[in-house]
Amino acid sequence: MSLKGKGAVTGIGETDYMRASPKDAFELQIEASLKAIADAGLSPRDIDGIIPIGITGAPAEAFVTNFGIPDLRFSAITPLGGASGIAALQAAVAAISAGICNHVLIPSGRNVSSGARAGVRIHQMPQFHLVTEFEYPLGAISPAQLYAPMARRHMELYGTTSRQFAEVAIAMREHAILHGNAVMKKPITVEDHQNSRMITDPFRLLDCSLESDGGAALVVSAAERARDMRQPVVEILGVAEGHPDSPSSITQRPDITRLGIAKAAPKAFGMAGVTPEDIQVAEIYDCFTYIVICQLEDMGFCKKGEGGAFVEGGRLRLGGALPTNTHGGLLSQAHMLGMNHIVELVRQLRGQGGRTQVADARLGLATGYGDLGDGALTIMARA
Amino acid sequence: MAAKPEPHETELSRPYWDAARKGVLLIQKCANCGKLRHYPQLVCDRCHSLGVEWVEASGKGEVHSWTVAHHVFHPGFAGEVPYALVTVDLAEGVRALGRLEGMEAGALRLGFPVEAGFHVEENGTPVLRFRPAGTRRNDR
């Protein structure tokens, strides 16, 4: 049984994104969730499945208690870091298609001042104990330092340049400014990127995503049922997760320029019955500029090694051939573990994209990337 | 100066750290099929045997990739930036991550020949270091 077209995102909700929110992570999750449920035209009591996202995700019980949910039929956790949201879509559609439940809430929200900084959390997670034991004491402290060798090798093998990384950062910033609900609002140039502080070579400050506060949530329902609900129907045509070789150590990975999404992409595109050429809008997980380039290759938008050239010439900007991260992404909107990417994709396909709306967007994708290379990909379409 | 993070050894990895403190780089070898593996794991991913031996690595390898930290990610390293971390293909077919010494990171390239050594920090932590091949000195 294929999950193609079985599920739809029927509700989306986001808080304002900012630094130093006065609200704690749970309040942000509740606020985004209530917005998503209202957006779907449902009552909080209609939710009968919950998949909380991220290590600061409140447990399902907290939602049951606060929402007065009478009969929670399904709960799960998808531990793929920034790919968790799309992996949760897969789990939600599977559960709904199997008749287990009807409306799955996928809530997320974080307040980095309360200790959820992406930069330190790997060392708190048991699946990465070998990195903590063998690499942390060397001074390999941050994900930036674990991912930078992937980018460096790509540059050495294929001639990818820091100025090509800048193309990604500039496109995200342009979109964030237009979008409005974004942390970063000052335009940047290639020179700004090149002059920004080196963090860990080859990543400069403007190659790195934000630490920000906010919440984002989704409601997933059966596509059949979505037709009678409040919003234009956005169907999940394809969805898959992929785990890289050597998932708990990048150092030991045979090919460090290949991410988990390379395994997910053929499954998701195959399920949807479309190819990269068909995609009109893309929301690509962008914890670092290079990770966007690598995913474009791993999904088949171009060949391995050609991603740097692919993003040149404004291809990712509005008006380009592949408008990408029309919300500004993790680089310029907010770091919502990729949940903001899914919200934005749905908004685009509904035609509710506002000033960053891609004209006539009917088919698009969102990706997730997490931890040490987990990947996930969903392809959605307006019905 | 703030304390640096120390490795939390496990039963599985203790032979590695005991040897490292003596300046010796050990890697696991499957007692059944002979496959070498690193970092330490309980089970051989080829034959699924739990039997394990430890063998001394030659320390010779080639640079697979690298990064140079400029930002102070941890106060314990504040006095060391910029410092380079090198990912090395060891001659035995496994990889290791170590600190670069004895050369400028700007001269690195893929395949650059290096050799391993350990430097024992004041806190007792043996830190794996890679130098250009042929320049090894004993600093146990």
CSV table of N, CA, C and O in Angstrom, one decimal, chain A residues 129-142 144-145 148-150 152-153 156-157 197-202 248-256, chain B residues 5-10 13 16-17 38-41 64-71 73-74 77 83 85 87 94-99 109-110 125 127-128:
chain,number,residue,atom,x,y,z
A,129,HIS,N,26.9,9.2,21.7
A,129,HIS,CA,27.9,9.1,22.8
A,129,HIS,C,29.3,8.9,22.3
A,129,HIS,O,30.3,9.3,22.9
A,130,LEU,N,29.5,8.3,21.1
A,130,LEU,CA,30.8,8.1,20.6
A,130,LEU,C,31.4,9.4,20.1
A,130,LEU,O,32.6,9.6,20.3
A,131,VAL,N,30.6,10.3,19.5
A,131,VAL,CA,31.1,11.6,19.2
A,131,VAL,C,31.6,12.3,20.5
A,131,VAL,O,32.6,13.0,20.5
A,132,THR,N,30.7,12.2,21.5
A,132,THR,CA,31.1,12.9,22.7
A,132,THR,C,32.3,12.3,23.4
A,132,THR,O,33.2,13.0,23.9
A,133,GLU,N,32.5,11.0,23.2
A,133,GLU,CA,33.7,10.4,23.8
A,133,GLU,C,35.0,10.7,23.0
A,133,GLU,O,36.0,11.0,23.6
A,134,PHE,N,34.9,10.6,21.7
A,134,PHE,CA,36.1,10.6,20.9
A,134,PHE,C,36.4,11.9,20.2
A,134,PHE,O,37.5,12.2,19.8
A,135,GLU,N,35.4,12.8,20.1
A,135,GLU,CA,35.6,14.0,19.3
A,135,GLU,C,35.5,15.3,20.1
A,135,GLU,O,36.2,16.2,19.9
A,136,TYR,N,34.5,15.3,21.0
A,136,TYR,CA,34.4,16.4,21.9
A,136,TYR,C,35.6,16.8,22.7
A,136,TYR,O,36.0,18.0,22.7
A,137,PRO,N,36.4,15.9,23.2
A,137,PRO,CA,37.6,16.3,24.0
A,137,PRO,C,38.7,16.9,23.1
A,137,PRO,O,39.6,17.5,23.6
A,138,LEU,N,38.6,16.7,21.8
A,138,LEU,CA,39.5,17.3,20.8
A,138,LEU,C,39.2,18.7,20.6
A,138,LEU,O,40.0,19.4,20.0
A,139,GLY,N,38.0,19.2,21.0
A,139,GLY,CA,37.6,20.5,20.7
A,139,GLY,C,36.5,20.5,19.6
A,139,GLY,O,36.2,21.6,19.0
A,140,ALA,N,36.0,19.4,19.2
A,140,ALA,CA,34.9,19.3,18.2
A,140,ALA,C,33.6,19.4,19.0
A,140,ALA,O,33.0,18.4,19.4
A,141,ILE,N,33.2,20.6,19.3
A,141,ILE,CA,32.1,20.9,20.2
A,141,ILE,C,30.8,21.1,19.6
A,141,ILE,O,29.7,20.6,20.1
A,142,SER,N,30.7,21.7,18.4
A,142,SER,CA,29.5,22.2,17.8
A,142,SER,C,29.1,21.4,16.6
A,142,SER,O,30.1,20.9,15.9
A,144,ALA,N,28.4,22.6,13.9
A,144,ALA,CA,29.1,23.3,12.8
A,144,ALA,C,30.5,22.7,12.5
A,144,ALA,O,30.9,22.5,11.4
A,145,GLN,N,31.2,22.3,13.6
A,145,GLN,CA,32.5,21.6,13.4
A,145,GLN,C,32.4,20.2,12.9
A,145,GLN,O,33.3,19.7,12.3
A,148,ALA,N,31.3,20.8,9.1
A,148,ALA,CA,32.3,21.6,8.2
A,148,ALA,C,33.2,20.7,7.4
A,148,ALA,O,33.4,21.0,6.2
A,149,PRO,N,33.7,19.5,7.9
A,149,PRO,CA,34.5,18.7,7.0
A,149,PRO,C,33.7,18.1,5.8
A,149,PRO,O,34.4,17.9,4.8
A,150,MET,N,32.4,18.0,5.9
A,150,MET,CA,31.6,17.5,4.8
A,150,MET,C,31.7,18.6,3.7
A,150,MET,O,31.9,18.3,2.5
A,152,ARG,N,34.0,21.0,3.5
A,152,ARG,CA,35.4,21.2,3.0
A,152,ARG,C,35.7,20.1,1.9
A,152,ARG,O,36.3,20.4,0.9
A,153,ARG,N,35.4,18.9,2.2
A,153,ARG,CA,35.7,17.8,1.2
A,153,ARG,C,35.0,18.1,-0.1
A,153,ARG,O,35.5,17.9,-1.2
A,156,GLU,N,36.9,20.7,-1.9
A,156,GLU,CA,38.2,20.2,-2.5
A,156,GLU,C,37.9,19.2,-3.7
A,156,GLU,O,38.7,19.3,-4.7
A,157,LEU,N,36.9,18.4,-3.6
A,157,LEU,CA,36.6,17.5,-4.7
A,157,LEU,C,36.0,18.1,-5.9
A,157,LEU,O,36.3,17.8,-7.0
A,197,ARG,N,32.4,36.9,10.0
A,197,ARG,CA,33.4,36.3,10.8
A,197,ARG,C,33.5,34.8,10.5
A,197,ARG,O,32.5,34.1,10.3
A,198,MET,N,34.7,34.2,10.4
A,198,MET,CA,34.9,32.8,10.2
A,198,MET,C,34.5,32.1,11.5
A,198,MET,O,35.0,32.4,12.6
A,199,ILE,N,33.6,31.1,11.4
A,199,ILE,CA,33.2,30.4,12.6
A,199,ILE,C,34.1,29.1,12.7
A,199,ILE,O,34.8,28.9,13.7
A,200,THR,N,33.9,28.2,11.8
A,200,THR,CA,34.8,27.1,11.6
A,200,THR,C,34.9,26.8,10.2
A,200,THR,O,33.9,26.5,9.5
A,201,ASP,N,36.1,27.0,9.7
A,201,ASP,CA,36.3,26.9,8.2
A,201,ASP,C,35.8,25.7,7.6
A,201,ASP,O,36.1,24.6,8.1
A,202,PRO,N,35.0,25.7,6.5
A,202,PRO,CA,34.7,26.9,5.7
A,202,PRO,C,33.5,27.7,6.0
A,202,PRO,O,33.0,28.5,5.2
A,248,SER,N,25.8,7.5,13.4
A,248,SER,CA,26.2,8.1,14.7
A,248,SER,C,27.7,8.6,14.7
A,248,SER,O,28.2,9.0,15.7
A,249,SER,N,28.3,8.6,13.5
A,249,SER,CA,29.6,9.3,13.4
A,249,SER,C,29.8,9.7,11.9
A,249,SER,O,29.9,8.9,11.0
A,250,ILE,N,29.9,11.0,11.7
A,250,ILE,CA,30.3,11.5,10.4
A,250,ILE,C,31.7,11.1,10.0
A,250,ILE,O,32.0,10.7,8.9
A,251,THR,N,32.6,11.1,11.0
A,251,THR,CA,34.0,10.8,10.8
A,251,THR,C,34.1,9.4,10.1
A,251,THR,O,34.9,9.3,9.2
A,252,GLN,N,33.3,8.5,10.5
A,252,GLN,CA,33.4,7.1,10.0
A,252,GLN,C,32.6,6.8,8.8
A,252,GLN,O,32.5,5.7,8.3
A,253,ARG,N,31.9,7.9,8.3
A,253,ARG,CA,31.0,7.6,7.1
A,253,ARG,C,31.8,7.5,5.8
A,253,ARG,O,32.6,8.3,5.5
A,254,PRO,N,31.5,6.4,5.1
A,254,PRO,CA,32.3,6.2,3.9
A,254,PRO,C,32.3,7.4,2.9
A,254,PRO,O,33.3,7.8,2.5
A,255,ASP,N,31.1,7.9,2.6
A,255,ASP,CA,31.0,9.1,1.8
A,255,ASP,C,30.4,10.2,2.5
A,255,ASP,O,29.2,10.3,2.7
A,256,ILE,N,31.2,11.2,3.0
A,256,ILE,CA,30.7,12.2,3.8
A,256,ILE,C,30.0,13.3,3.0
A,256,ILE,O,29.5,14.3,3.6
B,5,PRO,N,36.6,19.4,28.2
B,5,PRO,CA,35.8,18.2,28.4
B,5,PRO,C,36.7,17.0,28.3
B,5,PRO,O,37.7,16.9,27.6
B,6,GLU,N,36.4,16.0,29.1
B,6,GLU,CA,37.2,14.8,29.2
B,6,GLU,C,36.3,13.6,28.6
B,6,GLU,O,35.1,13.6,28.7
B,7,PRO,N,37.0,12.6,28.0
B,7,PRO,CA,36.2,11.5,27.5
B,7,PRO,C,35.6,10.6,28.6
B,7,PRO,O,36.3,10.4,29.7
B,8,HIS,N,34.4,10.2,28.4
B,8,HIS,CA,33.8,9.3,29.4
B,8,HIS,C,34.0,7.9,28.9
B,8,HIS,O,33.3,7.4,28.0
B,9,GLU,N,35.0,7.2,29.4
B,9,GLU,CA,35.3,5.9,29.0
B,9,GLU,C,34.2,4.9,29.3
B,9,GLU,O,33.5,5.1,30.3
B,10,THR,N,34.1,3.9,28.5
B,10,THR,CA,33.1,2.8,28.9
B,10,THR,C,33.9,1.5,28.9
B,10,THR,O,35.1,1.4,28.5
B,13,SER,N,35.3,0.8,25.5
B,13,SER,CA,36.4,1.6,25.0
B,13,SER,C,37.7,1.7,25.9
B,13,SER,O,38.7,2.3,25.5
B,16,TYR,N,41.2,1.2,24.5
B,16,TYR,CA,41.6,2.3,23.6
B,16,TYR,C,42.3,3.4,24.5
B,16,TYR,O,43.4,3.8,24.1
B,17,TRP,N,41.6,3.8,25.5
B,17,TRP,CA,42.1,4.9,26.3
B,17,TRP,C,43.3,4.5,27.1
B,17,TRP,O,44.3,5.3,27.3
B,38,HIS,N,36.2,1.1,14.0
B,38,HIS,CA,36.5,2.2,14.8
B,38,HIS,C,35.3,3.2,14.6
B,38,HIS,O,34.9,3.3,13.4
B,39,TYR,N,34.7,3.9,15.5
B,39,TYR,CA,35.0,3.8,16.9
B,39,TYR,C,34.5,2.5,17.5
B,39,TYR,O,33.8,1.8,16.8
B,40,PRO,N,34.9,2.2,18.8
B,40,PRO,CA,34.5,0.9,19.3
B,40,PRO,C,33.0,0.6,19.3
B,40,PRO,O,32.2,1.5,19.6
B,41,GLN,N,32.7,-0.6,18.9
B,41,GLN,CA,31.3,-1.1,18.8
B,41,GLN,C,31.3,-2.5,19.4
B,41,GLN,O,32.3,-3.2,19.4
B,64,HIS,N,41.4,13.1,4.9
B,64,HIS,CA,40.1,13.0,4.2
B,64,HIS,C,39.4,14.3,4.2
B,64,HIS,O,38.7,14.6,3.2
B,65,SER,N,39.5,15.1,5.2
B,65,SER,CA,38.9,16.4,5.2
B,65,SER,C,39.4,17.1,6.5
B,65,SER,O,40.1,16.5,7.3
B,66,TRP,N,38.9,18.4,6.7
B,66,TRP,CA,39.3,19.1,7.9
B,66,TRP,C,38.4,20.3,8.1
B,66,TRP,O,37.6,20.7,7.2
B,67,THR,N,38.5,20.9,9.3
B,67,THR,CA,37.9,22.2,9.6
B,67,THR,C,38.8,22.9,10.5
B,67,THR,O,39.5,22.3,11.3
B,68,VAL,N,38.8,24.2,10.4
B,68,VAL,CA,39.6,25.1,11.3
B,68,VAL,C,38.7,25.9,12.2
B,68,VAL,O,37.9,26.8,11.7
B,69,ALA,N,38.7,25.7,13.5
B,69,ALA,CA,37.8,26.4,14.4
B,69,ALA,C,38.4,27.8,14.7
B,69,ALA,O,39.6,27.9,15.1
B,70,HIS,N,37.6,28.8,14.5
B,70,HIS,CA,38.0,30.2,14.8
B,70,HIS,C,37.2,30.7,16.0
B,70,HIS,O,37.6,31.5,16.8
B,71,HIS,N,35.9,30.2,16.1
B,71,HIS,CA,35.0,30.6,17.1
B,71,HIS,C,35.4,29.8,18.4
B,71,HIS,O,35.8,28.6,18.3
B,73,PHE,N,34.1,27.6,20.8
B,73,PHE,CA,32.8,26.9,21.1
B,73,PHE,C,32.7,26.4,22.5
B,73,PHE,O,31.7,26.0,23.0
B,74,HIS,N,33.9,26.4,23.2
B,74,HIS,CA,33.9,25.9,24.6
B,74,HIS,C,35.0,26.7,25.3
B,74,HIS,O,36.1,26.8,24.7
B,77,PHE,N,38.8,25.9,25.3
B,77,PHE,CA,39.6,26.0,24.1
B,77,PHE,C,39.9,27.4,23.7
B,77,PHE,O,40.4,27.7,22.6
B,83,TYR,N,42.3,26.4,15.7
B,83,TYR,CA,42.9,25.1,15.7
B,83,TYR,C,42.2,24.2,14.6
B,83,TYR,O,41.0,24.4,14.3
B,85,LEU,N,40.9,20.6,13.1
B,85,LEU,CA,40.5,19.2,13.3
B,85,LEU,C,40.7,18.5,11.9
B,85,LEU,O,40.1,19.0,10.9
B,87,THR,N,40.1,15.0,9.7
B,87,THR,CA,39.6,13.6,9.5
B,87,THR,C,40.6,12.9,8.6
B,87,THR,O,40.9,13.3,7.6
B,94,VAL,N,40.1,2.4,8.5
B,94,VAL,CA,39.1,3.1,9.4
B,94,VAL,C,39.6,4.6,9.4
B,94,VAL,O,40.6,4.9,9.0
B,95,ARG,N,38.7,5.4,10.0
B,95,ARG,CA,39.0,6.8,10.1
B,95,ARG,C,39.3,7.2,11.5
B,95,ARG,O,38.8,6.6,12.5
B,96,ALA,N,39.9,8.4,11.7
B,96,ALA,CA,40.1,8.9,13.0
B,96,ALA,C,40.0,10.5,12.9
B,96,ALA,O,40.3,11.0,11.8
B,97,LEU,N,39.6,11.1,13.9
B,97,LEU,CA,39.6,12.6,14.0
B,97,LEU,C,40.7,13.0,15.0
B,97,LEU,O,40.8,12.4,16.0
B,98,GLY,N,41.4,14.0,14.6
B,98,GLY,CA,42.5,14.4,15.5
B,98,GLY,C,42.8,15.9,15.3
B,98,GLY,O,42.2,16.5,14.4
B,99,ARG,N,43.6,16.4,16.1
B,99,ARG,CA,44.1,17.8,16.0
B,99,ARG,C,45.3,17.8,15.1
B,99,ARG,O,46.2,17.0,15.2
B,109,ARG,N,45.6,19.4,2.0
B,109,ARG,CA,44.9,19.0,0.8
B,109,ARG,C,44.4,17.6,1.0
B,109,ARG,O,44.9,16.9,1.9
B,110,LEU,N,43.4,17.1,0.2
B,110,LEU,CA,42.9,15.8,0.3
B,110,LEU,C,44.1,14.8,0.0
B,110,LEU,O,44.9,15.1,-0.9
B,125,THR,N,43.9,13.7,29.7
B,125,THR,CA,43.3,13.2,28.5
B,125,THR,C,44.3,13.1,27.4
B,125,THR,O,45.0,14.0,27.1
B,127,VAL,N,45.1,13.3,23.8
B,127,VAL,CA,44.5,13.9,22.6
B,127,VAL,C,45.2,13.4,21.3
B,127,VAL,O,46.5,13.5,21.2
B,128,LEU,N,44.5,12.8,20.4
B,128,LEU,CA,45.1,12.3,19.2
B,128,LEU,C,45.5,13.5,18.3
B,128,LEU,O,44.7,14.4,18.1
